Amino acid sequence: MATASDGEVRLGPGIPDEVIDTWPVPAPSDIRLLAREIGEISFDDHDPVTFGHPENVETRYCRAGVPGTWWALHSNSAAENYFADIDSETGAWGPVFYHWEDNTCTLVAPSVSDWFTMLAEGIDLSLRIANGEQAENLDPNLDDDERDDLDFETVFRDWWFDTGEILLPRDSSKAMTLDALSARHSLDTELATAAATLPNAAVIADLRAPQYPTFIPFGGFSGGPVHYRRFAGGAFLAAIPSDS
């Protein structure tokens, strides 16, 4: 697929075991296998999707959570920061999320390998459309001239950001959120248990029946900058004030 893109998509070399062994987080066998095969995916001059993201070795505040609970995979000029969530108790790598400069975030994929599969599908679709295929999810309002002018970068950018200018928008959902104080008194025992250790100012999102993507509306959060924490194996995600 990278070859078919005429150099617009490039796969970087895999990451050797001796480098993975230095990571400050566990690397389960599936993650290790994927990183050894595909260390990086580059798109033209944009920032790559990479296991070697510099944020992983910098000691700095990260909205994704405390060190050891996430692994950065991509950032871009739209202020999107993609990361894999890591269970602090088991070391298992969980879903892929991205967050912005504010407190909101989006659940993107159930795992890193699923996200890479989604990227491959988006690349393949964009290449086919750029080569003249009349894909069924093209916006039917595009005229022939507009379709003839489509190139890979234009289509893939529309697919990535889901702008709906070229491709029909993908289905998405919005998670239910609740302040921690209310959640602790909920008749929903799973929700109440997850919220039990949270400060009152925290907000918790229910991800027990996830769709991909699912928008998590932490943006109106009144407690200032937050970091995230996962509960019950990824069933809930909490936004916690950074000073808590």
PDB file of N, CA, C and O in Angstrom, residues 77-144:
ATOM      1  N   SER A  77      -0.786  19.439  13.639  1.00  0.00           N
ATOM      2  CA  SER A  77      -0.997  20.890  13.691  1.00  0.00           C
ATOM      3  C   SER A  77      -2.419  21.254  14.101  1.00  0.00           C
ATOM      4  O   SER A  77      -2.696  22.412  14.401  1.00  0.00           O
ATOM      5  N   ALA A  78      -3.330  20.278  14.112  1.00  0.00           N
ATOM      6  CA  ALA A  78      -4.696  20.525  14.567  1.00  0.00           C
ATOM      7  C   ALA A  78      -4.816  20.360  16.078  1.00  0.00           C
ATOM      8  O   ALA A  78      -5.922  20.336  16.609  1.00  0.00           O
ATOM      9  N   ALA A  79      -3.677  20.230  16.768  1.00  0.00           N
ATOM     10  CA  ALA A  79      -3.623  20.074  18.229  1.00  0.00           C
ATOM     11  C   ALA A  79      -4.241  18.766  18.689  1.00  0.00           C
ATOM     12  O   ALA A  79      -4.696  18.649  19.828  1.00  0.00           O
ATOM     13  N   GLU A  80      -4.264  17.776  17.809  1.00  0.00           N
ATOM     14  CA  GLU A  80      -4.703  16.442  18.187  1.00  0.00           C
ATOM     15  C   GLU A  80      -3.503  15.663  18.715  1.00  0.00           C
ATOM     16  O   GLU A  80      -2.451  15.630  18.075  1.00  0.00           O
ATOM     17  N   ASN A  81      -3.664  15.027  19.853  1.00  0.00           N
ATOM     18  CA  ASN A  81      -2.607  14.233  20.464  1.00  0.00           C
ATOM     19  C   ASN A  81      -3.143  12.826  20.717  1.00  0.00           C
ATOM     20  O   ASN A  81      -3.985  12.622  21.591  1.00  0.00           O
ATOM     21  N   TYR A  82      -2.663  11.877  19.927  1.00  0.00           N
ATOM     22  CA  TYR A  82      -3.142  10.500  20.004  1.00  0.00           C
ATOM     23  C   TYR A  82      -2.270   9.701  20.968  1.00  0.00           C
ATOM     24  O   TYR A  82      -1.048   9.825  20.959  1.00  0.00           O
ATOM     25  N   PHE A  83      -2.911   8.845  21.763  1.00  0.00           N
ATOM     26  CA  PHE A  83      -2.155   8.012  22.694  1.00  0.00           C
ATOM     27  C   PHE A  83      -2.897   6.717  22.953  1.00  0.00           C
ATOM     28  O   PHE A  83      -4.134   6.646  22.858  1.00  0.00           O
ATOM     29  N   ALA A  84      -2.136   5.669  23.261  1.00  0.00           N
ATOM     30  CA  ALA A  84      -2.719   4.412  23.722  1.00  0.00           C
ATOM     31  C   ALA A  84      -2.799   4.461  25.230  1.00  0.00           C
ATOM     32  O   ALA A  84      -1.842   4.841  25.912  1.00  0.00           O
ATOM     33  N   ASP A  85      -3.948   4.097  25.768  1.00  0.00           N
ATOM     34  CA  ASP A  85      -4.121   4.062  27.207  1.00  0.00           C
ATOM     35  C   ASP A  85      -3.532   2.761  27.756  1.00  0.00           C
ATOM     36  O   ASP A  85      -3.658   1.703  27.131  1.00  0.00           O
ATOM     37  N   ILE A  86      -2.855   2.837  28.899  1.00  0.00           N
ATOM     38  CA  ILE A  86      -2.220   1.669  29.504  1.00  0.00           C
ATOM     39  C   ILE A  86      -2.755   1.475  30.911  1.00  0.00           C
ATOM     40  O   ILE A  86      -2.764   2.417  31.712  1.00  0.00           O
ATOM     41  N   ASP A  87      -3.205   0.269  31.214  1.00  0.00           N
ATOM     42  CA  ASP A  87      -3.739  -0.038  32.533  1.00  0.00           C
ATOM     43  C   ASP A  87      -2.600  -0.029  33.544  1.00  0.00           C
ATOM     44  O   ASP A  87      -1.638  -0.790  33.428  1.00  0.00           O
ATOM     45  N   SER A  88      -2.703   0.822  34.547  1.00  0.00           N
ATOM     46  CA  SER A  88      -1.609   0.981  35.509  1.00  0.00           C
ATOM     47  C   SER A  88      -1.415  -0.252  36.385  1.00  0.00           C
ATOM     48  O   SER A  88      -0.330  -0.463  36.935  1.00  0.00           O
ATOM     49  N   GLU A  89      -2.445  -1.082  36.520  1.00  0.00           N
ATOM     50  CA  GLU A  89      -2.342  -2.271  37.375  1.00  0.00           C
ATOM     51  C   GLU A  89      -1.820  -3.487  36.619  1.00  0.00           C
ATOM     52  O   GLU A  89      -1.008  -4.250  37.140  1.00  0.00           O
ATOM     53  N   THR A  90      -2.287  -3.678  35.380  1.00  0.00           N
ATOM     54  CA  THR A  90      -1.916  -4.885  34.636  1.00  0.00           C
ATOM     55  C   THR A  90      -0.852  -4.641  33.578  1.00  0.00           C
ATOM     56  O   THR A  90      -0.215  -5.579  33.108  1.00  0.00           O
ATOM     57  N   GLY A  91      -0.656  -3.377  33.170  1.00  0.00           N
ATOM     58  CA  GLY A  91       0.271  -3.072  32.084  1.00  0.00           C
ATOM     59  C   GLY A  91      -0.290  -3.337  30.705  1.00  0.00           C
ATOM     60  O   GLY A  91       0.398  -3.154  29.701  1.00  0.00           O
ATOM     61  N   ALA A  92      -1.565  -3.745  30.627  1.00  0.00           N
ATOM     62  CA  ALA A  92      -2.193  -4.011  29.325  1.00  0.00           C
ATOM     63  C   ALA A  92      -2.437  -2.708  28.580  1.00  0.00           C
ATOM     64  O   ALA A  92      -2.856  -1.709  29.172  1.00  0.00           O
ATOM     65  N   TRP A  93      -2.171  -2.734  27.276  1.00  0.00           N
ATOM     66  CA  TRP A  93      -2.454  -1.577  26.434  1.00  0.00           C
ATOM     67  C   TRP A  93      -3.913  -1.645  26.008  1.00  0.00           C
ATOM     68  O   TRP A  93      -4.371  -2.660  25.485  1.00  0.00           O
ATOM     69  N   GLY A  94      -4.630  -0.544  26.213  1.00  0.00           N
ATOM     70  CA  GLY A  94      -6.050  -0.519  25.917  1.00  0.00           C
ATOM     71  C   GLY A  94      -6.375   0.321  24.698  1.00  0.00           C
ATOM     72  O   GLY A  94      -5.635   0.324  23.706  1.00  0.00           O
ATOM     73  N   PRO A  95      -7.467   1.074  24.760  1.00  0.00           N
ATOM     74  CA  PRO A  95      -7.940   1.828  23.601  1.00  0.00           C
ATOM     75  C   PRO A  95      -7.005   2.978  23.217  1.00  0.00           C
ATOM     76  O   PRO A  95      -6.159   3.415  23.997  1.00  0.00           O
ATOM     77  N   VAL A  96      -7.199   3.456  21.989  1.00  0.00           N
ATOM     78  CA  VAL A  96      -6.521   4.659  21.508  1.00  0.00           C
ATOM     79  C   VAL A  96      -7.491   5.833  21.634  1.00  0.00           C
ATOM     80  O   VAL A  96      -8.654   5.735  21.234  1.00  0.00           O
ATOM     81  N   PHE A  97      -7.011   6.920  22.220  1.00  0.00           N
ATOM     82  CA  PHE A  97      -7.765   8.160  22.359  1.00  0.00           C
ATOM     83  C   PHE A  97      -6.980   9.284  21.691  1.00  0.00           C
ATOM     84  O   PHE A  97      -5.787   9.156  21.424  1.00  0.00           O
ATOM     85  N   TYR A  98      -7.664  10.398  21.432  1.00  0.00           N
ATOM     86  CA  TYR A  98      -6.896  11.624  21.207  1.00  0.00           C
ATOM     87  C   TYR A  98      -7.542  12.761  21.975  1.00  0.00           C
ATOM     88  O   TYR A  98      -8.744  12.750  22.250  1.00  0.00           O
ATOM     89  N   HIS A  99      -6.710  13.707  22.392  1.00  0.00           N
ATOM     90  CA  HIS A  99      -7.217  14.875  23.107  1.00  0.00           C
ATOM     91  C   HIS A  99      -6.717  16.133  22.411  1.00  0.00           C
ATOM     92  O   HIS A  99      -5.784  16.104  21.618  1.00  0.00           O
ATOM     93  N   TRP A 100      -7.375  17.224  22.709  1.00  0.00           N
ATOM     94  CA  TRP A 100      -6.989  18.521  22.172  1.00  0.00           C
ATOM     95  C   TRP A 100      -6.274  19.320  23.254  1.00  0.00           C
ATOM     96  O   TRP A 100      -5.898  18.796  24.300  1.00  0.00           O
ATOM     97  N   GLU A 101      -6.128  20.614  22.987  1.00  0.00           N
ATOM     98  CA  GLU A 101      -5.519  21.502  23.978  1.00  0.00           C
ATOM     99  C   GLU A 101      -6.478  21.793  25.124  1.00  0.00           C
ATOM    100  O   GLU A 101      -6.059  22.221  26.191  1.00  0.00           O
ATOM    101  N   ASP A 102      -7.788  21.556  24.887  1.00  0.00           N
ATOM    102  CA  ASP A 102      -8.724  21.699  25.995  1.00  0.00           C
ATOM    103  C   ASP A 102      -8.895  20.327  26.647  1.00  0.00           C
ATOM    104  O   ASP A 102      -8.108  19.412  26.426  1.00  0.00           O
ATOM    105  N   ASN A 103      -9.919  20.161  27.457  1.00  0.00           N
ATOM    106  CA  ASN A 103     -10.057  18.926  28.219  1.00  0.00           C
ATOM    107  C   ASN A 103     -10.788  17.808  27.494  1.00  0.00           C
ATOM    108  O   ASN A 103     -10.828  16.677  27.978  1.00  0.00           O
ATOM    109  N   THR A 104     -11.403  18.106  26.349  1.00  0.00           N
ATOM    110  CA  THR A 104     -12.173  17.095  25.632  1.00  0.00           C
ATOM    111  C   THR A 104     -11.260  16.036  25.035  1.00  0.00           C
ATOM    112  O   THR A 104     -10.072  16.265  24.805  1.00  0.00           O
ATOM    113  N   CYS A 105     -11.833  14.865  24.777  1.00  0.00           N
ATOM    114  CA  CYS A 105     -11.080  13.837  24.074  1.00  0.00           C
ATOM    115  C   CYS A 105     -12.040  12.952  23.298  1.00  0.00           C
ATOM    116  O   CYS A 105     -13.260  13.078  23.415  1.00  0.00           O
ATOM    117  N   THR A 106     -11.482  12.072  22.481  1.00  0.00           N
ATOM    118  CA  THR A 106     -12.271  11.172  21.650  1.00  0.00           C
ATOM    119  C   THR A 106     -11.699   9.771  21.735  1.00  0.00           C
ATOM    120  O   THR A 106     -10.482   9.586  21.643  1.00  0.00           O
ATOM    121  N   LEU A 107     -12.563   8.799  21.934  1.00  0.00           N
ATOM    122  CA  LEU A 107     -12.190   7.395  21.869  1.00  0.00           C
ATOM    123  C   LEU A 107     -12.139   6.999  20.401  1.00  0.00           C
ATOM    124  O   LEU A 107     -13.134   7.108  19.686  1.00  0.00           O
ATOM    125  N   VAL A 108     -10.976   6.554  19.937  1.00  0.00           N
ATOM    126  CA  VAL A 108     -10.753   6.351  18.508  1.00  0.00           C
ATOM    127  C   VAL A 108     -10.874   4.891  18.094  1.00  0.00           C
ATOM    128  O   VAL A 108     -11.497   4.568  17.090  1.00  0.00           O
ATOM    129  N   ALA A 109     -10.225   3.998  18.836  1.00  0.00           N
ATOM    130  CA  ALA A 109     -10.165   2.597  18.444  1.00  0.00           C
ATOM    131  C   ALA A 109      -9.976   1.740  19.690  1.00  0.00           C
ATOM    132  O   ALA A 109      -9.435   2.207  20.696  1.00  0.00           O
ATOM    133  N   PRO A 110     -10.397   0.466  19.641  1.00  0.00           N
ATOM    134  CA  PRO A 110     -10.270  -0.384  20.823  1.00  0.00           C
ATOM    135  C   PRO A 110      -8.843  -0.789  21.153  1.00  0.00           C
ATOM    136  O   PRO A 110      -8.569  -1.211  22.275  1.00  0.00           O
ATOM    137  N   SER A 111      -7.920  -0.655  20.196  1.00  0.00           N
ATOM    138  CA  SER A 111      -6.526  -1.039  20.438  1.00  0.00           C
ATOM    139  C   SER A 111      -5.641  -0.368  19.404  1.00  0.00           C
ATOM    140  O   SER A 111      -6.130   0.183  18.408  1.00  0.00           O
ATOM    141  N   VAL A 112      -4.334  -0.422  19.636  1.00  0.00           N
ATOM    142  CA  VAL A 112      -3.387   0.151  18.673  1.00  0.00           C
ATOM    143  C   VAL A 112      -3.469  -0.603  17.342  1.00  0.00           C
ATOM    144  O   VAL A 112      -3.476   0.013  16.265  1.00  0.00           O
ATOM    145  N   SER A 113      -3.536  -1.928  17.386  1.00  0.00           N
ATOM    146  CA  SER A 113      -3.611  -2.687  16.140  1.00  0.00           C
ATOM    147  C   SER A 113      -4.891  -2.376  15.372  1.00  0.00           C
ATOM    148  O   SER A 113      -4.880  -2.283  14.142  1.00  0.00           O
ATOM    149  N   ASP A 114      -6.003  -2.177  16.092  1.00  0.00           N
ATOM    150  CA  ASP A 114      -7.247  -1.790  15.424  1.00  0.00           C
ATOM    151  C   ASP A 114      -7.106  -0.417  14.780  1.00  0.00           C
ATOM    152  O   ASP A 114      -7.626  -0.178  13.675  1.00  0.00           O
ATOM    153  N   TRP A 115      -6.421   0.493  15.467  1.00  0.00           N
ATOM    154  CA  TRP A 115      -6.231   1.826  14.892  1.00  0.00           C
ATOM    155  C   TRP A 115      -5.361   1.745  13.643  1.00  0.00           C
ATOM    156  O   TRP A 115      -5.662   2.394  12.637  1.00  0.00           O
ATOM    157  N   PHE A 116      -4.304   0.959  13.669  1.00  0.00           N
ATOM    158  CA  PHE A 116      -3.465   0.793  12.490  1.00  0.00           C
ATOM    159  C   PHE A 116      -4.268   0.188  11.336  1.00  0.00           C
ATOM    160  O   PHE A 116      -4.086   0.562  10.177  1.00  0.00           O
ATOM    161  N   THR A 117      -5.168  -0.739  11.649  1.00  0.00           N
ATOM    162  CA  THR A 117      -6.030  -1.311  10.608  1.00  0.00           C
ATOM    163  C   THR A 117      -6.943  -0.244  10.019  1.00  0.00           C
ATOM    164  O   THR A 117      -7.139  -0.174   8.794  1.00  0.00           O
ATOM    165  N   MET A 118      -7.500   0.613  10.882  1.00  0.00           N
ATOM    166  CA  MET A 118      -8.338   1.709  10.402  1.00  0.00           C
ATOM    167  C   MET A 118      -7.548   2.648   9.514  1.00  0.00           C
ATOM    168  O   MET A 118      -8.041   3.110   8.465  1.00  0.00           O
ATOM    169  N   LEU A 119      -6.294   2.962   9.906  1.00  0.00           N
ATOM    170  CA  LEU A 119      -5.451   3.815   9.081  1.00  0.00           C
ATOM    171  C   LEU A 119      -5.208   3.189   7.721  1.00  0.00           C
ATOM    172  O   LEU A 119      -5.262   3.871   6.682  1.00  0.00           O
ATOM    173  N   ALA A 120      -4.939   1.889   7.702  1.00  0.00           N
ATOM    174  CA  ALA A 120      -4.705   1.187   6.438  1.00  0.00           C
ATOM    175  C   ALA A 120      -5.942   1.269   5.544  1.00  0.00           C
ATOM    176  O   ALA A 120      -5.831   1.472   4.324  1.00  0.00           O
ATOM    177  N   GLU A 121      -7.122   1.126   6.149  1.00  0.00           N
ATOM    178  CA  GLU A 121      -8.361   1.217   5.373  1.00  0.00           C
ATOM    179  C   GLU A 121      -8.561   2.623   4.825  1.00  0.00           C
ATOM    180  O   GLU A 121      -8.995   2.800   3.678  1.00  0.00           O
ATOM    181  N   GLY A 122      -8.245   3.646   5.644  1.00  0.00           N
ATOM    182  CA  GLY A 122      -8.360   5.028   5.176  1.00  0.00           C
ATOM    183  C   GLY A 122      -7.380   5.341   4.065  1.00  0.00           C
ATOM    184  O   GLY A 122      -7.714   6.050   3.090  1.00  0.00           O
ATOM    185  N   ILE A 123      -6.170   4.815   4.188  1.00  0.00           N
ATOM    186  CA  ILE A 123      -5.162   5.006   3.135  1.00  0.00           C
ATOM    187  C   ILE A 123      -5.609   4.341   1.835  1.00  0.00           C
ATOM    188  O   ILE A 123      -5.553   4.933   0.756  1.00  0.00           O
ATOM    189  N   ASP A 124      -6.073   3.086   1.961  1.00  0.00           N
ATOM    190  CA  ASP A 124      -6.510   2.346   0.776  1.00  0.00           C
ATOM    191  C   ASP A 124      -7.664   3.056   0.076  1.00  0.00           C
ATOM    192  O   ASP A 124      -7.668   3.213  -1.160  1.00  0.00           O
ATOM    193  N   LEU A 125      -8.655   3.510   0.850  1.00  0.00           N
ATOM    194  CA  LEU A 125      -9.796   4.222   0.279  1.00  0.00           C
ATOM    195  C   LEU A 125      -9.336   5.497  -0.430  1.00  0.00           C
ATOM    196  O   LEU A 125      -9.769   5.786  -1.558  1.00  0.00           O
ATOM    197  N   SER A 126      -8.454   6.243   0.213  1.00  0.00           N
ATOM    198  CA  SER A 126      -7.982   7.506  -0.362  1.00  0.00           C
ATOM    199  C   SER A 126      -7.201   7.270  -1.650  1.00  0.00           C
ATOM    200  O   SER A 126      -7.330   8.037  -2.616  1.00  0.00           O
ATOM    201  N   LEU A 127      -6.387   6.220  -1.675  1.00  0.00           N
ATOM    202  CA  LEU A 127      -5.636   5.888  -2.895  1.00  0.00           C
ATOM    203  C   LEU A 127      -6.576   5.508  -4.032  1.00  0.00           C
ATOM    204  O   LEU A 127      -6.395   5.932  -5.182  1.00  0.00           O
ATOM    205  N   ARG A 128      -7.585   4.710  -3.721  1.00  0.00           N
ATOM    206  CA  ARG A 128      -8.518   4.273  -4.760  1.00  0.00           C
ATOM    207  C   ARG A 128      -9.304   5.452  -5.341  1.00  0.00           C
ATOM    208  O   ARG A 128      -9.506   5.544  -6.556  1.00  0.00           O
ATOM    209  N   ILE A 129      -9.735   6.358  -4.473  1.00  0.00           N
ATOM    210  CA  ILE A 129     -10.482   7.528  -4.953  1.00  0.00           C
ATOM    211  C   ILE A 129      -9.566   8.435  -5.768  1.00  0.00           C
ATOM    212  O   ILE A 129      -9.956   8.964  -6.824  1.00  0.00           O
ATOM    213  N   ALA A 130      -8.331   8.628  -5.293  1.00  0.00           N
ATOM    214  CA  ALA A 130      -7.382   9.462  -6.035  1.00  0.00           C
ATOM    215  C   ALA A 130      -7.066   8.870  -7.406  1.00  0.00           C
ATOM    216  O   ALA A 130      -6.728   9.609  -8.342  1.00  0.00           O
ATOM    217  N   ASN A 131      -7.215   7.550  -7.546  1.00  0.00           N
ATOM    218  CA  ASN A 131      -6.978   6.881  -8.826  1.00  0.00           C
ATOM    219  C   ASN A 131      -8.237   6.768  -9.672  1.00  0.00           C
ATOM    220  O   ASN A 131      -8.250   6.059 -10.687  1.00  0.00           O
ATOM    221  N   GLY A 132      -9.301   7.449  -9.241  1.00  0.00           N
ATOM    222  CA  GLY A 132     -10.490   7.550 -10.077  1.00  0.00           C
ATOM    223  C   GLY A 132     -11.643   6.641  -9.718  1.00  0.00           C
ATOM    224  O   GLY A 132     -12.678   6.670 -10.390  1.00  0.00           O
ATOM    225  N   GLU A 133     -11.502   5.835  -8.654  1.00  0.00           N
ATOM    226  CA  GLU A 133     -12.603   4.953  -8.294  1.00  0.00           C
ATOM    227  C   GLU A 133     -13.758   5.758  -7.709  1.00  0.00           C
ATOM    228  O   GLU A 133     -13.559   6.650  -6.890  1.00  0.00           O
ATOM    229  N   GLN A 134     -14.967   5.419  -8.119  1.00  0.00           N
ATOM    230  CA  GLN A 134     -16.157   6.109  -7.620  1.00  0.00           C
ATOM    231  C   GLN A 134     -16.688   5.363  -6.393  1.00  0.00           C
ATOM    232  O   GLN A 134     -17.667   4.621  -6.463  1.00  0.00           O
ATOM    233  N   ALA A 135     -16.033   5.543  -5.271  1.00  0.00           N
ATOM    234  CA  ALA A 135     -16.395   4.833  -4.045  1.00  0.00           C
ATOM    235  C   ALA A 135     -17.776   5.262  -3.568  1.00  0.00           C
ATOM    236  O   ALA A 135     -18.192   6.420  -3.741  1.00  0.00           O
ATOM    237  N   GLU A 136     -18.472   4.322  -2.937  1.00  0.00           N
ATOM    238  CA  GLU A 136     -19.857   4.583  -2.552  1.00  0.00           C
ATOM    239  C   GLU A 136     -19.985   5.621  -1.453  1.00  0.00           C
ATOM    240  O   GLU A 136     -21.045   6.223  -1.289  1.00  0.00           O
ATOM    241  N   ASN A 137     -18.904   5.844  -0.668  1.00  0.00           N
ATOM    242  CA  ASN A 137     -19.012   6.835   0.393  1.00  0.00           C
ATOM    243  C   ASN A 137     -18.495   8.211  -0.008  1.00  0.00           C
ATOM    244  O   ASN A 137     -18.294   9.085   0.835  1.00  0.00           O
ATOM    245  N   LEU A 138     -18.282   8.435  -1.310  1.00  0.00           N
ATOM    246  CA  LEU A 138     -18.006   9.783  -1.793  1.00  0.00           C
ATOM    247  C   LEU A 138     -19.272  10.635  -1.670  1.00  0.00           C
ATOM    248  O   LEU A 138     -20.376  10.144  -1.889  1.00  0.00           O
ATOM    249  N   ASP A 139     -19.099  11.897  -1.355  1.00  0.00           N
ATOM    250  CA  ASP A 139     -20.237  12.807  -1.278  1.00  0.00           C
ATOM    251  C   ASP A 139     -20.902  12.882  -2.659  1.00  0.00           C
ATOM    252  O   ASP A 139     -20.266  13.255  -3.642  1.00  0.00           O
ATOM    253  N   PRO A 140     -22.184  12.517  -2.767  1.00  0.00           N
ATOM    254  CA  PRO A 140     -22.851  12.521  -4.079  1.00  0.00           C
ATOM    255  C   PRO A 140     -23.008  13.914  -4.677  1.00  0.00           C
ATOM    256  O   PRO A 140     -23.322  14.041  -5.870  1.00  0.00           O
ATOM    257  N   ASN A 141     -22.772  14.959  -3.866  1.00  0.00           N
ATOM    258  CA  ASN A 141     -22.911  16.330  -4.376  1.00  0.00           C
ATOM    259  C   ASN A 141     -21.667  16.813  -5.116  1.00  0.00           C
ATOM    260  O   ASN A 141     -21.678  17.893  -5.707  1.00  0.00           O
ATOM    261  N   LEU A 142     -20.576  16.025  -5.080  1.00  0.00           N
ATOM    262  CA  LEU A 142     -19.387  16.407  -5.835  1.00  0.00           C
ATOM    263  C   LEU A 142     -19.657  16.253  -7.322  1.00  0.00           C
ATOM    264  O   LEU A 142     -20.196  15.235  -7.771  1.00  0.00           O
ATOM    265  N   ASP A 143     -19.277  17.277  -8.096  1.00  0.00           N
ATOM    266  CA  ASP A 143     -19.454  17.141  -9.546  1.00  0.00           C
ATOM    267  C   ASP A 143     -18.245  16.436 -10.169  1.00  0.00           C
ATOM    268  O   ASP A 143     -17.253  16.156  -9.493  1.00  0.00           O
ATOM    269  N   ASP A 144     -18.315  16.164 -11.461  1.00  0.00           N
ATOM    270  CA  ASP A 144     -17.263  15.391 -12.138  1.00  0.00           C
ATOM    271  C   ASP A 144     -15.922  16.096 -12.077  1.00  0.00           C
ATOM    272  O   ASP A 144     -14.879  15.447 -11.882  1.00  0.00           O
TER     273      ASP A 144
END
